[in-house]
Tab-separated table of C-alpha atoms in Angstrom:
chain	number	residue	atom	x	y	z
A	10	MET	CA	-5.791	4.052	18.261
A	11	ASN	CA	-8.728	5.934	16.733
A	12	ALA	CA	-11.630	4.926	14.496
A	13	PHE	CA	-10.017	6.365	11.353
A	14	ARG	CA	-6.864	4.334	11.788
A	15	LEU	CA	-8.763	1.159	12.796
A	16	VAL	CA	-11.097	1.364	9.789
A	17	GLY	CA	-8.082	2.220	7.649
A	18	ASP	CA	-6.228	-0.878	8.805
A	19	LEU	CA	-9.347	-2.990	8.208
A	20	CYS	CA	-9.615	-1.572	4.669
A	21	HIS	CA	-5.984	-2.484	4.128
A	22	LEU	CA	-6.661	-5.974	5.467
A	23	ALA	CA	-9.767	-6.252	3.258
A	24	ALA	CA	-7.773	-5.214	0.193
A	25	ILE	CA	-5.172	-7.905	0.777
A	26	VAL	CA	-7.820	-10.554	1.499
A	27	LEU	CA	-9.785	-9.498	-1.619
A	28	LEU	CA	-6.662	-9.915	-3.723
A	29	LEU	CA	-5.912	-13.369	-2.329
A	30	LEU	CA	-9.569	-14.366	-2.813
A	31	LYS	CA	-9.512	-13.186	-6.437
A	32	ILE	CA	-6.362	-15.183	-7.145
A	33	TRP	CA	-7.505	-18.297	-5.325
A	34	LYS	CA	-11.079	-18.428	-6.643
A	35	SER	CA	-10.276	-17.523	-10.248
A	36	ARG	CA	-7.034	-19.544	-10.105
A	37	SER	CA	-5.554	-16.654	-12.041
A	38	VAL	CA	-3.460	-13.509	-11.587
A	39	ALA	CA	-4.668	-11.986	-14.861
A	40	GLY	CA	-4.708	-8.206	-14.717
A	41	LEU	CA	-2.497	-8.049	-11.635
A	42	SER	CA	0.835	-6.253	-11.606
A	43	GLY	CA	3.418	-8.540	-10.041
A	44	LYS	CA	5.715	-5.532	-9.809
A	45	SER	CA	3.356	-3.640	-7.529
A	46	GLN	CA	3.067	-6.697	-5.312
A	47	ILE	CA	6.854	-6.995	-5.138
A	48	LEU	CA	7.035	-3.329	-4.145
A	49	PHE	CA	4.364	-3.809	-1.462
A	50	GLY	CA	6.302	-6.791	-0.140
A	51	LEU	CA	9.415	-4.594	0.030
A	52	VAL	CA	7.412	-1.885	1.819
A	53	PHE	CA	6.393	-4.320	4.565
A	54	VAL	CA	9.843	-5.924	4.891
A	55	THR	CA	11.620	-2.574	5.256
A	56	ARG	CA	8.934	-1.115	7.552
A	57	TYR	CA	8.416	-4.057	9.907
A	58	LEU	CA	12.048	-4.814	10.720
A	59	ASP	CA	11.198	-3.787	14.287
A	60	LEU	CA	8.601	-6.570	14.452
A	61	VAL	CA	10.546	-8.430	17.116
A	62	THR	CA	12.427	-5.544	18.713
A	63	ASN	CA	9.652	-3.003	19.245
A	64	PHE	CA	6.458	-4.475	20.737
A	65	VAL	CA	3.549	-2.015	20.474
A	66	SER	CA	0.477	-4.211	21.069
A	67	PRO	CA	-0.853	-7.678	20.180
A	68	TYR	CA	-2.965	-6.038	17.452
A	69	ASN	CA	0.096	-4.307	15.970
A	70	THR	CA	2.157	-7.486	15.946
A	71	ILE	CA	-0.597	-9.685	14.513
A	72	MET	CA	-1.340	-7.211	11.710
A	73	LYS	CA	2.353	-6.843	10.854
A	74	VAL	CA	2.772	-10.620	10.647
A	75	PHE	CA	-0.342	-10.911	8.473
A	76	PHE	CA	0.692	-8.090	6.111
A	77	LEU	CA	4.210	-9.491	5.763
A	78	SER	CA	3.108	-13.082	5.134
A	79	SER	CA	0.189	-12.215	2.828
A	80	SER	CA	2.274	-9.893	0.634
A	81	ILE	CA	5.019	-12.496	0.296
A	82	ALA	CA	2.386	-15.149	-0.444
A	83	THR	CA	0.846	-12.923	-3.134
A	84	VAL	CA	4.192	-12.478	-4.872
A	85	TYR	CA	4.717	-16.235	-4.659
A	86	LEU	CA	1.292	-16.919	-6.211
A	87	ILE	CA	1.922	-14.495	-9.046
A	88	TYR	CA	5.447	-15.576	-9.953
A	89	THR	CA	5.302	-19.295	-9.303
A	90	LYS	CA	1.946	-20.970	-8.687
A	91	PHE	CA	-0.135	-19.034	-11.212
A	92	LYS	CA	2.769	-17.818	-13.326
A	93	ALA	CA	1.075	-19.126	-16.468
A	94	THR	CA	-1.694	-16.548	-16.038
A	95	TYR	CA	0.642	-13.645	-15.266
A	96	ASP	CA	0.399	-10.989	-17.958
A	97	GLY	CA	4.044	-9.906	-18.060
A	98	ASN	CA	3.664	-8.152	-21.401
A	99	HIS	CA	1.463	-5.498	-19.817
A	100	ASP	CA	3.330	-5.315	-16.506
A	101	THR	CA	6.207	-3.280	-17.862
A	102	PHE	CA	6.601	-0.358	-15.459
A	103	ARG	CA	10.290	0.055	-14.578
A	104	MET	CA	10.538	-0.586	-10.810
A	105	GLU	CA	13.976	1.028	-10.644
A	106	PHE	CA	12.313	4.331	-11.550
A	107	LEU	CA	10.578	4.078	-8.185
A	108	LEU	CA	13.163	2.268	-6.056
A	109	ILE	CA	16.131	4.533	-6.769
A	110	PRO	CA	14.388	7.901	-6.198
A	111	CYS	CA	12.723	6.599	-3.015
A	112	ALA	CA	16.062	5.294	-1.708
A	113	LEU	CA	17.868	8.543	-2.506
A	114	LEU	CA	15.078	10.644	-0.986
A	115	ALA	CA	15.058	8.459	2.152
A	116	ILE	CA	18.774	9.080	2.587
A	117	VAL	CA	18.370	12.828	2.181
A	118	VAL	CA	14.994	13.506	3.829
A	119	ASN	CA	14.457	11.613	7.076
A	120	HIS	CA	13.976	12.173	10.812
A	121	GLU	CA	17.265	10.536	11.795
A	122	PHE	CA	20.223	9.245	9.801
A	123	SER	CA	20.165	5.704	11.174
A	124	PRO	CA	19.667	2.414	9.262
A	125	MET	CA	16.272	1.588	10.827
A	126	GLU	CA	14.956	5.117	10.364
A	127	ILE	CA	16.167	5.367	6.749
A	128	LEU	CA	14.606	1.985	5.926
A	129	TRP	CA	11.339	3.066	7.540
A	130	THR	CA	11.427	6.332	5.561
A	131	PHE	CA	12.200	4.393	2.366
A	132	SER	CA	9.163	2.164	3.022
A	133	ILE	CA	6.944	5.223	3.509
A	134	TYR	CA	8.086	6.806	0.233
A	135	LEU	CA	7.892	3.505	-1.641
A	136	GLU	CA	4.380	2.759	-0.414
A	137	ALA	CA	3.229	6.089	-1.839
A	138	VAL	CA	4.180	5.032	-5.377
A	139	ALA	CA	4.026	1.216	-5.187
A	140	ILE	CA	0.610	1.126	-6.890
A	141	LEU	CA	1.889	2.877	-10.027
A	142	PRO	CA	2.831	-0.328	-11.899
A	143	GLN	CA	-0.699	-1.636	-11.255
A	144	LEU	CA	-2.393	1.578	-12.402
A	145	PHE	CA	-0.025	1.694	-15.393
A	146	MET	CA	-0.960	-1.891	-16.297
A	147	ILE	CA	-4.678	-1.074	-16.134
A	148	SER	CA	-4.089	1.941	-18.383
A	149	LYS	CA	-2.345	-0.350	-20.867
A	150	THR	CA	-4.969	-3.106	-20.837
A	151	GLY	CA	-7.719	-0.478	-20.658
A	152	GLU	CA	-9.742	-2.431	-18.130
A	153	ALA	CA	-9.726	-4.219	-14.758
A	154	GLU	CA	-11.745	-7.096	-13.325
A	155	THR	CA	-14.430	-5.913	-10.941
A	156	ILE	CA	-12.849	-7.638	-7.942
A	157	THR	CA	-9.496	-6.025	-8.816
A	158	SER	CA	-11.183	-2.620	-8.769
A	159	HIS	CA	-12.690	-3.399	-5.342
A	160	TYR	CA	-9.161	-4.316	-4.220
A	161	LEU	CA	-7.842	-0.971	-5.478
A	162	PHE	CA	-10.704	0.956	-3.881
A	163	ALA	CA	-10.031	-0.629	-0.478
A	164	LEU	CA	-6.278	-0.091	-0.861
A	165	GLY	CA	-6.704	3.570	-1.821
A	166	SER	CA	-9.242	4.184	0.964
A	167	TYR	CA	-6.908	2.827	3.653
A	168	ARG	CA	-4.333	5.589	3.258
A	169	GLY	CA	-7.091	8.180	2.793
A	170	LEU	CA	-8.450	7.122	6.208
A	171	TYR	CA	-4.927	7.359	7.610
A	172	ILE	CA	-4.884	11.027	6.594
A	173	MET	CA	-7.962	11.537	8.797
A	174	ASN	CA	-6.133	9.600	11.525
A	175	TRP	CA	-3.149	11.980	11.257
A	176	LEU	CA	-5.462	14.997	11.458
A	177	TYR	CA	-7.060	13.507	14.549
A	178	ARG	CA	-3.700	12.755	16.179
A	179	TYR	CA	-2.429	16.229	15.325
A	180	TYR	CA	-5.339	17.934	17.118
A	181	TYR	CA	-5.921	15.509	19.982
A	182	GLU	CA	-2.562	13.856	20.614
A	183	ASN	CA	-0.229	16.604	19.382
A	184	ASN	CA	1.418	13.903	17.278
A	185	PHE	CA	2.508	14.763	13.734
A	186	ASP	CA	4.892	13.087	11.292
A	187	VAL	CA	5.341	15.281	8.222
A	188	ILE	CA	7.060	12.502	6.202
A	189	ALA	CA	4.198	10.029	6.685
A	190	VAL	CA	1.552	12.719	6.060
A	191	VAL	CA	3.066	14.146	2.855
A	192	ALA	CA	3.725	10.670	1.436
A	193	GLY	CA	0.213	9.570	2.467
A	194	ILE	CA	-1.338	12.516	0.640
A	195	VAL	CA	0.685	11.762	-2.517
A	196	GLN	CA	-0.350	8.103	-2.244
A	197	THR	CA	-4.050	8.947	-1.924
A	198	VAL	CA	-3.959	11.536	-4.722
A	199	LEU	CA	-2.567	8.893	-7.098
A	200	TYR	CA	-5.833	6.952	-6.621
A	201	CYS	CA	-8.122	9.924	-7.338
A	202	ASP	CA	-8.416	9.164	-11.023
A	203	PHE	CA	-9.213	5.556	-10.199
A	204	PHE	CA	-11.689	6.577	-7.449
A	205	TYR	CA	-13.575	8.655	-10.024
A	206	LEU	CA	-13.796	5.720	-12.436
A	207	TYR	CA	-14.710	3.334	-9.623
A	208	ILE	CA	-17.564	5.491	-8.347
A	209	THR	CA	-18.935	6.439	-11.757
A	210	LYS	CA	-18.606	2.965	-13.308
A	211	VAL	CA	-18.086	0.039	-10.990
A	212	LEU	CA	-20.686	1.230	-8.485
A	213	GLN	CA	-23.123	1.573	-11.396
A	214	GLY	CA	-22.597	-2.103	-12.082
A	215	LYS	CA	-20.417	-1.503	-15.114
A	216	LYS	CA	-16.986	-3.006	-15.689
A	217	LEU	CA	-14.008	-0.717	-15.098
A	218	GLN	CA	-13.139	0.377	-18.633
A	219	LEU	CA	-10.727	3.227	-19.219
A	220	PRO	CA	-11.745	5.612	-21.982
A	221	ALA	CA	-9.744	4.366	-24.972
B	15	LYS	CA	13.154	12.871	18.019
B	16	GLU	CA	9.710	11.775	19.140
B	17	ASN	CA	8.924	10.839	15.538
B	18	THR	CA	11.580	8.161	15.396
B	19	ALA	CA	10.664	6.758	18.817
B	20	ARG	CA	6.892	6.586	18.419
B	21	LYS	CA	6.313	4.094	15.580
B	22	ASP	CA	2.952	2.778	16.698
B	23	GLU	CA	1.266	2.781	13.272
B	24	LEU	CA	1.244	-0.023	10.717
């Protein structure tokens, strides 16, 4: 474990907590893409299948359990409890356009052609693009609530910090996973446009409005 | 092979 990865995990945790707080306090899922949350749930389910078979550390297990349960809870809140506030008309990104390419790529490009390894690879590829429905929805509505933009900033920062973690592990632990690194770079690059808007607008106290 | 064995990240 290194500081980059620890802070990255805490950013990821903060993002998920921020999202749950937004939903619970505003009693609304307005502006949230249920599709992205479904994809994140799928990412955790396919990545943490080794939750009970491969013990790494108490920290690792606790975080996996929290990420799994919170992502499933978020999907539940969006599609059942606060369904009335779900803006389905703007959450129209076709998930199959992400699921099928990621599945095919995971079958072709992986470290080992075994079910667990292919599912892990699928989860890595899917995580890289899982935010697209959410970013697409914001581009359609033209704006995002401030707390939603904090959520996105924390979520985008987490994988950016993981890139630093991979650099660190490459130089100091001679540990390198090209699949995770390439997907992590793609994932972080997808947030760049949002990062620019967040820093130039939200941090100036303005609401996140996309140029019409 | 070490990549598949060492899955210690979240």
